[in-house]
Short mmCIF file of N, CA and C in Angstrom, two decimals:
data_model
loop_
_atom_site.label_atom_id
_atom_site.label_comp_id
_atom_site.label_asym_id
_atom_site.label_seq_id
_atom_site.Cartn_x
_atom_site.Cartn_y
_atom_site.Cartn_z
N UNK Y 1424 93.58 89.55 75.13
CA UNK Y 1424 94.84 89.30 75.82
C UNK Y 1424 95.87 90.29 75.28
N UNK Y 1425 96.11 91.08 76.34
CA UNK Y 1425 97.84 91.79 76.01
C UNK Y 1425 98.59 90.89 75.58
N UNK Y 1426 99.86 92.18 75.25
CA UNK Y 1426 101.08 91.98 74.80
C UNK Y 1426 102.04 91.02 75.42
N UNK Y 1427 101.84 91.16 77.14
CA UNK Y 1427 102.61 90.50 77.57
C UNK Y 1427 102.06 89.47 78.75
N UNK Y 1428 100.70 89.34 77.77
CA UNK Y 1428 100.07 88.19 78.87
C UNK Y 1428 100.45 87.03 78.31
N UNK Y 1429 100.25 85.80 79.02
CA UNK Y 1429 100.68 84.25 78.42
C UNK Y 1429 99.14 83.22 78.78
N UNK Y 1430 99.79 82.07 78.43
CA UNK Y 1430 98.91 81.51 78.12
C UNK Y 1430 99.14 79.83 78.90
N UNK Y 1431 98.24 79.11 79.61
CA UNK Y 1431 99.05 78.36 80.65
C UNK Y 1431 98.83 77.02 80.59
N UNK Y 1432 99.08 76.01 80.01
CA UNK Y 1432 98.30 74.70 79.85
C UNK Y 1432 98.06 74.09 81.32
N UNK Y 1433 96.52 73.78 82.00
CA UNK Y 1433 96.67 73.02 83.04
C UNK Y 1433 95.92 71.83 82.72
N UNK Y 1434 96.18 70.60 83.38
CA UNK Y 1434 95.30 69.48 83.68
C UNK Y 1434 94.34 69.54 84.60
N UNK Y 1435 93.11 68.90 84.43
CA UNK Y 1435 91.56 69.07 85.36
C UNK Y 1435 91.18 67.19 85.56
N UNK Y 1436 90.88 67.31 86.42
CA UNK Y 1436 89.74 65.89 86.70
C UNK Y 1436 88.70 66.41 85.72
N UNK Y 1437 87.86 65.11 85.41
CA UNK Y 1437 86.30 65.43 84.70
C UNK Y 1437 85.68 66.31 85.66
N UNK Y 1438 85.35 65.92 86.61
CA UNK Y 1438 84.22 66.72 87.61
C UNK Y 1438 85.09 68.04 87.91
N UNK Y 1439 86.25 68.56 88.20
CA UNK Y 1439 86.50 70.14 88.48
C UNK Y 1439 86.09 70.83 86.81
N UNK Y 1440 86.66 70.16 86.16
CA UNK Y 1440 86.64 70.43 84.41
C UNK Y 1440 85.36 70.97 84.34
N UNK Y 1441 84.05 69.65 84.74
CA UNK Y 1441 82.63 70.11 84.31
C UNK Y 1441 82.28 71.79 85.39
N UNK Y 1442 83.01 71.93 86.39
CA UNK Y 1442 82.51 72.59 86.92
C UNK Y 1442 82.86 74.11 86.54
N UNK Y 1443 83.87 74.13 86.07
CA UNK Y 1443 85.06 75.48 85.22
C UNK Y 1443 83.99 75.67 84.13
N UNK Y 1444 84.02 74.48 83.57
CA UNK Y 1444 83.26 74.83 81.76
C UNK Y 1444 81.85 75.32 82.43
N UNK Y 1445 81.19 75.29 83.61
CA UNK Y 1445 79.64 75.38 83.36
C UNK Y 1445 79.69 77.35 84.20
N UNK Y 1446 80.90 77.24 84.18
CA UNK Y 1446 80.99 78.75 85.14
C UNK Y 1446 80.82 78.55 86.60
N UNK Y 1447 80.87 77.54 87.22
CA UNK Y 1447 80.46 77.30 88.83
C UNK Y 1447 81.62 77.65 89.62
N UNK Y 1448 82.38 76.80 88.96
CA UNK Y 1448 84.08 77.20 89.49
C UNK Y 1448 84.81 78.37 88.87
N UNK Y 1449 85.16 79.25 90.23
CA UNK Y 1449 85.57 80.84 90.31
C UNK Y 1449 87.14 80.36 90.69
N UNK Y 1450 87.45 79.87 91.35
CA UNK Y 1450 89.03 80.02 91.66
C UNK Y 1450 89.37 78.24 91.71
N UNK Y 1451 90.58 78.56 91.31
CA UNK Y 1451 91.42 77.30 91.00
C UNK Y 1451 92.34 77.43 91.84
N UNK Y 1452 92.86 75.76 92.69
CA UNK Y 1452 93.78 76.02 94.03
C UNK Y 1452 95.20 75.18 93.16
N UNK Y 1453 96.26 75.64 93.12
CA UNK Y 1453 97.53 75.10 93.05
C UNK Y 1453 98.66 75.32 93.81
N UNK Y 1454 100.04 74.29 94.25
CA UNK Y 1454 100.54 74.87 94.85
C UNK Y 1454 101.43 75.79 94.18
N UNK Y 1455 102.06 76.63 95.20
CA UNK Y 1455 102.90 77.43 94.78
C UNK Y 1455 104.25 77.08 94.09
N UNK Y 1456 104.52 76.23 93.18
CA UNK Y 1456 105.65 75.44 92.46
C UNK Y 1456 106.30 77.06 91.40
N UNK Y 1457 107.48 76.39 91.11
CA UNK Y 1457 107.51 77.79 90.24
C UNK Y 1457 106.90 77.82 88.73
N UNK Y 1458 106.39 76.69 88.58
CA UNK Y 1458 105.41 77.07 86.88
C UNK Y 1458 104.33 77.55 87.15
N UNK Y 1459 103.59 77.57 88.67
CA UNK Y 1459 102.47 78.62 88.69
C UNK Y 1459 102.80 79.70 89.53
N UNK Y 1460 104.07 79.80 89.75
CA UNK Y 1460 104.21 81.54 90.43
C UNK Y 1460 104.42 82.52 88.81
N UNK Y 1461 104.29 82.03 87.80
CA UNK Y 1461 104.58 82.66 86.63
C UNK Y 1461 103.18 83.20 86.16
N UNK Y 1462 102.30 82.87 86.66
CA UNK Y 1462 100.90 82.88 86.18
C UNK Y 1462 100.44 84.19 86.96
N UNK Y 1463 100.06 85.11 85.77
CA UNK Y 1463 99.98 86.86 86.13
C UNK Y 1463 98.31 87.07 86.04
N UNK Y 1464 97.83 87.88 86.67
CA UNK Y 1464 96.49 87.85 86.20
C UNK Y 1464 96.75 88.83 85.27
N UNK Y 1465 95.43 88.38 84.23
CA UNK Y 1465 95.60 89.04 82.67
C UNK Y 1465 95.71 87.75 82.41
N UNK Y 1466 96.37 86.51 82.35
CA UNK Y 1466 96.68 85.89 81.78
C UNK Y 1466 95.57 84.47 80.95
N UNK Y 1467 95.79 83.92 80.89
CA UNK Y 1467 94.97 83.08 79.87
C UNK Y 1467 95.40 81.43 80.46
N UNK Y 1468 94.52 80.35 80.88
CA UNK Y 1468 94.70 79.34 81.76
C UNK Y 1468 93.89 78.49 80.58
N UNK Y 1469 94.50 77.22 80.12
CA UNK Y 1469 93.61 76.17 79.14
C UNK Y 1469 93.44 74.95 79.85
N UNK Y 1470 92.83 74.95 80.21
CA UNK Y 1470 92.28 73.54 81.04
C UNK Y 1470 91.96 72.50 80.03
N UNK Y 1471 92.80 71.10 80.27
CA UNK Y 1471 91.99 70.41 79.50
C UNK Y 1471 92.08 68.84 80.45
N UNK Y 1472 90.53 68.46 80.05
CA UNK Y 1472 90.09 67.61 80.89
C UNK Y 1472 90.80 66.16 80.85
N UNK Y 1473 91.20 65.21 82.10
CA UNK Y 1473 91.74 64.67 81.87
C UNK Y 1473 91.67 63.37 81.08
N UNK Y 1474 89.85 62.87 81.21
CA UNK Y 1474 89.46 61.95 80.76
C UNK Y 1474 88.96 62.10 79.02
N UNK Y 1475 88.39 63.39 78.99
CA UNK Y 1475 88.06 63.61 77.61
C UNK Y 1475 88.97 64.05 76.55
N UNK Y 1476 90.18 64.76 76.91
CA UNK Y 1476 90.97 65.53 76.27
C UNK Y 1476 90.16 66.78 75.54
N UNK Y 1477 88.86 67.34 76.30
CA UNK Y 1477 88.44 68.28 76.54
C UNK Y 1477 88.66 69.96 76.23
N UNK Y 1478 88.99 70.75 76.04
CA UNK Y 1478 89.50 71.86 76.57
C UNK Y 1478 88.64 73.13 76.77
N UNK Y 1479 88.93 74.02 77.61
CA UNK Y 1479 87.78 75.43 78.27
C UNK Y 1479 89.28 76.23 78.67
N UNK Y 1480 88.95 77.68 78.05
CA UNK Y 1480 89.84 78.64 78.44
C UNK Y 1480 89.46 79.53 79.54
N UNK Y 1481 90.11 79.77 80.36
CA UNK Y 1481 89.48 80.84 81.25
C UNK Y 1481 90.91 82.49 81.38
N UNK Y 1482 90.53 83.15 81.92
CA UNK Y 1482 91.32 84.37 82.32
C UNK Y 1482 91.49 84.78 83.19
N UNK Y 1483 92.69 85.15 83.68
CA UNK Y 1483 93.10 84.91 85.24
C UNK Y 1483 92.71 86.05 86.01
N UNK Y 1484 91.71 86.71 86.89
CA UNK Y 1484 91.29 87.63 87.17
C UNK Y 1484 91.74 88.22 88.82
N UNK Y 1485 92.45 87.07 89.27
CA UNK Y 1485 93.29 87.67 90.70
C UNK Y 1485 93.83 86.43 90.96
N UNK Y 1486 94.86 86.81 91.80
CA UNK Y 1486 95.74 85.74 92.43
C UNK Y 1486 95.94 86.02 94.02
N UNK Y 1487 95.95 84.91 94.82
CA UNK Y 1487 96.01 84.83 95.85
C UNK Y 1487 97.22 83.79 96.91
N UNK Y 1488 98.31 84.29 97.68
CA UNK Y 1488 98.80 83.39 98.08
C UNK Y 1488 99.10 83.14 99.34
N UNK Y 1489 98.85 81.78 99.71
CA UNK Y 1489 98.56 81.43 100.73
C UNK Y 1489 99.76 80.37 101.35
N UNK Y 1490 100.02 80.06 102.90
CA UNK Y 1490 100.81 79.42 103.73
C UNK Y 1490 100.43 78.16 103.60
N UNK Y 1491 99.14 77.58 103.27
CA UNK Y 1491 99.20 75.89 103.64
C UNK Y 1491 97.39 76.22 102.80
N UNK Y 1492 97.07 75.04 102.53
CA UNK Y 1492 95.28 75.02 102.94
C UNK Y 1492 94.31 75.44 103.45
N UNK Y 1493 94.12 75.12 105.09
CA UNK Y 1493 93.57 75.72 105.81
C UNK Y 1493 93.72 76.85 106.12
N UNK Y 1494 94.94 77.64 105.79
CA UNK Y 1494 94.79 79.24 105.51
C UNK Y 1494 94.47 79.84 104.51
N UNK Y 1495 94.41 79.22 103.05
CA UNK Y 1495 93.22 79.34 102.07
C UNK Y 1495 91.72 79.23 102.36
N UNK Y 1496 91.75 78.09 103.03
CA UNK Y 1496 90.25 78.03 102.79
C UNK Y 1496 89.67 79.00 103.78
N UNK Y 1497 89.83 79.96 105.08
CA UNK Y 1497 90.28 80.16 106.10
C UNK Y 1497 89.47 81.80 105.07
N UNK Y 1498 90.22 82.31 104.19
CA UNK Y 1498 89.92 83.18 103.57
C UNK Y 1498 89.07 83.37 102.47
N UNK Y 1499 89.15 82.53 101.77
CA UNK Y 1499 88.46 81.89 100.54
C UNK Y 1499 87.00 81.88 100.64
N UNK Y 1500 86.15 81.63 99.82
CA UNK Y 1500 84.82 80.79 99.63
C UNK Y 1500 84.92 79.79 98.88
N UNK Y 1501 84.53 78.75 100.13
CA UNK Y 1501 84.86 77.15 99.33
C UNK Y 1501 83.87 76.80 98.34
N UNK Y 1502 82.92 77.41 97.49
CA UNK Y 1502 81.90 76.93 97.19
C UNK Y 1502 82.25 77.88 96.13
N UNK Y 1503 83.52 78.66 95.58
CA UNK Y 1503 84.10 79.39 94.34
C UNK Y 1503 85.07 78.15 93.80
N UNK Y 1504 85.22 77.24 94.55
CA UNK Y 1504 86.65 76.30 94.95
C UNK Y 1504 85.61 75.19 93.54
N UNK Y 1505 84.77 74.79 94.85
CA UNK Y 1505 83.93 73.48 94.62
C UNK Y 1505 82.92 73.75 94.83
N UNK Y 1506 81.57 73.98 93.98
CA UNK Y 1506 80.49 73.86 94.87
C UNK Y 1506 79.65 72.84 95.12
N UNK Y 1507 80.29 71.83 94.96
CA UNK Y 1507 79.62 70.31 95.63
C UNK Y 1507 80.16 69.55 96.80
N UNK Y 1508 80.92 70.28 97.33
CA UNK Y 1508 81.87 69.76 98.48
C UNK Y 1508 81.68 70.63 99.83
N UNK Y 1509 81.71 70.74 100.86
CA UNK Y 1509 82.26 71.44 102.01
C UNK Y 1509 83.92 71.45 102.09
N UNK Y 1510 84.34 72.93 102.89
CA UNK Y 1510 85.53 73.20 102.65
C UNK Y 1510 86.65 71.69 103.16
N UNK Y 1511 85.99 71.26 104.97
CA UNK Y 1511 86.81 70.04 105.26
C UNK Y 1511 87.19 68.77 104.35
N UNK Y 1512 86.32 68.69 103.51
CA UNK Y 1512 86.54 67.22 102.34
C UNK Y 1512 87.22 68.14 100.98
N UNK Y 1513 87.35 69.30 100.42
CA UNK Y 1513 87.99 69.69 99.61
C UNK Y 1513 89.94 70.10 100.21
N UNK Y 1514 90.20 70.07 101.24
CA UNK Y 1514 91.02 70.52 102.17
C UNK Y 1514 92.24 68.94 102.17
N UNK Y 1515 91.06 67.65 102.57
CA UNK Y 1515 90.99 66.47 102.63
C UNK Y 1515 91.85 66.38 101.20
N UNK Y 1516 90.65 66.15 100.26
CA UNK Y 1516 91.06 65.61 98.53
C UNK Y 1516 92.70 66.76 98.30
N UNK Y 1517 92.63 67.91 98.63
CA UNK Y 1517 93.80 68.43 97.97
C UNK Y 1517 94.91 67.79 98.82
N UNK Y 1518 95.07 67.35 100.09
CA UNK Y 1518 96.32 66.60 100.83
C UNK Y 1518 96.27 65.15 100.54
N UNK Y 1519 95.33 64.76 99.45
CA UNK Y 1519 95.35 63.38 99.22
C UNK Y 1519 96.26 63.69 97.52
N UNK Y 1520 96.48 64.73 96.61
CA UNK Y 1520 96.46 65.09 95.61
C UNK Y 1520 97.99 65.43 96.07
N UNK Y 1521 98.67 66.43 96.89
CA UNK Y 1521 99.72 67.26 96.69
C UNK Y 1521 100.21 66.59 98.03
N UNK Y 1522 101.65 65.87 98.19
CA UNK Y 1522 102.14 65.45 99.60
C UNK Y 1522 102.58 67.21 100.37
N UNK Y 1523 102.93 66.48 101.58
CA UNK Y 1523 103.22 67.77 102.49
C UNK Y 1523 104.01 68.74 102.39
N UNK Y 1524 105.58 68.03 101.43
CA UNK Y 1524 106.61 69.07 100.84
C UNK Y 1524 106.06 69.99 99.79
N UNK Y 1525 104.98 69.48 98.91
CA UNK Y 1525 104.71 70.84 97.87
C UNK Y 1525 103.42 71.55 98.70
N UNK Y 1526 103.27 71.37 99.54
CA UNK Y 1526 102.04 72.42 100.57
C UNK Y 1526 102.58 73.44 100.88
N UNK Y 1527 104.14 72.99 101.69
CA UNK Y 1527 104.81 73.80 101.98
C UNK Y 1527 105.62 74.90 101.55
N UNK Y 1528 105.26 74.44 100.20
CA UNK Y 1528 105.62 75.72 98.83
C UNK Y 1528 104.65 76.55 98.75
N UNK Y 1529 103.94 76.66 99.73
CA UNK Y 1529 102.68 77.61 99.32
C UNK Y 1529 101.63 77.00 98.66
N UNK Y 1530 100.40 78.01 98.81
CA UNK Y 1530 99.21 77.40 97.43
C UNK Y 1530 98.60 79.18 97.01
N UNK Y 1531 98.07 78.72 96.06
CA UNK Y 1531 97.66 79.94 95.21
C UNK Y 1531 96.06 79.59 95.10
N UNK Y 1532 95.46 81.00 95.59
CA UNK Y 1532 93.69 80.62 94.82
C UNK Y 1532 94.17 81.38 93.56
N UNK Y 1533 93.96 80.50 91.99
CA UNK Y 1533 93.78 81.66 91.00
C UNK Y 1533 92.44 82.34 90.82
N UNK Y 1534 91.76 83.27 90.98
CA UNK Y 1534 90.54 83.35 90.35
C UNK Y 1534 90.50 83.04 88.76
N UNK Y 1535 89.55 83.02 88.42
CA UNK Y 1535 89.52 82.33 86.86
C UNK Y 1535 87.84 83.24 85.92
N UNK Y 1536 87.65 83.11 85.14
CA UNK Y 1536 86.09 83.58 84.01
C UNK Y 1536 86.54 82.76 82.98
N UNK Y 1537 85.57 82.32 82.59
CA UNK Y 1537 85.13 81.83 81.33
C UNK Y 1537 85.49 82.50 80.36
N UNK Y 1538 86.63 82.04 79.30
CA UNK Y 1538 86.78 83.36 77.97
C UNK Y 1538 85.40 82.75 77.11
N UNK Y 1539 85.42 81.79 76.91
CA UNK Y 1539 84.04 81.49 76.53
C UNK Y 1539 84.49 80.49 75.48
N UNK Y 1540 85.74 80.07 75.40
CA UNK Y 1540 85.52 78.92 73.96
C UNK Y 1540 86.48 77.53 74.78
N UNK Y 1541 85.82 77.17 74.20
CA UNK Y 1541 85.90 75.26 74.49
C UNK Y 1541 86.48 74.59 73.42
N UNK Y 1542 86.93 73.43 73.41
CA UNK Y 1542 86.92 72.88 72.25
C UNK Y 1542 86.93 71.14 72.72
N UNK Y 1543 86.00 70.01 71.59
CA UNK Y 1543 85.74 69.08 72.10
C UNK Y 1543 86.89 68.05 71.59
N UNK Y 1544 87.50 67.02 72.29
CA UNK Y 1544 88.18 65.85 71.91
C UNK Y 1544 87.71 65.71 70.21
N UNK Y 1545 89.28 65.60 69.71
CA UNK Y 1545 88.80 64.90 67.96
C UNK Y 1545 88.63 63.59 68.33
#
C-alpha cells in the first residue's frame, strides 16, 4: 500500500464474508453514500464478518459507478457479485438491504483481491 492509499472498515453478512475470504467474490456492491465515494482503488477494504467478528483484507482493484441496480447488474457479472445467486434475486436482496433514497445516490461495483491475511474472532 502507498503513501496515499487508505484503509476502509466495512461490515459483511457471514455468507458474502465466506465468499470474499474463499476468493469467489470479485466485486463488492455499495451505494454511492459519501464514505464510499472516498474509496480509491489502491486502496485497502477490511471486511469484518458480522456474526463472527471475523476479519479478511482485500485491495481495491477498480471502481465502478452506476445509476440504480439494474444498471449495474446490466454491466457487471453477477456471479463476481455472488456466485450462488442469479442476478434477479441479488438485485431483489440489495432493495430489501438499501431503501430507494440511497439507490438513488448511486451504487458502486468495487472490484476487490484477496491481500491474503485474515484474522479470527478472540
Amino acid at each position: 500500500m502507498d503513501m496515499t492509499s487508505r484503509s476502509h472498515p466495512m461490515r459483511l453478512d457471514e455468507q458474502y464474508f465466506q465468499t470474499v475470504q474463499a476468493g469467489l467474490k470479485r466485486t463488492e456492491i455499495r451505494v454511492a453514500d459519501p464514505k464510499r465515494l472516498q474509496v480509491k482503488v489502491g486502496d485497502r477494504i477490511e471486511f469484518t464478518c458480522m456474526s463472527t467478528g471475523e476479519t479478511v483484507a482485500v485491495t481495491v482493484t477498480r471502481l465502478a459507478r452506476y445509476a440504480s441496480f439494474d444498471a449495474l447488474y446490466e454491466a457487471e457479472d453477477a456471479s463476481a457479485v455472488n456466485p450462488r445467486l442469479p442476478a434477479a434475486d441479488q438485485i431483489a436482496g440489495l432493495r430489501e438491504l438499501y431503501p430507494p433514497e440511497k439507490e438513488a445516490l448511486g451504487v458502486l461495483a468495487i472490484g476487490i483481491a484477496l491481500t491474503g491475511s485474515t484474522r479470527k474472532q478472540r
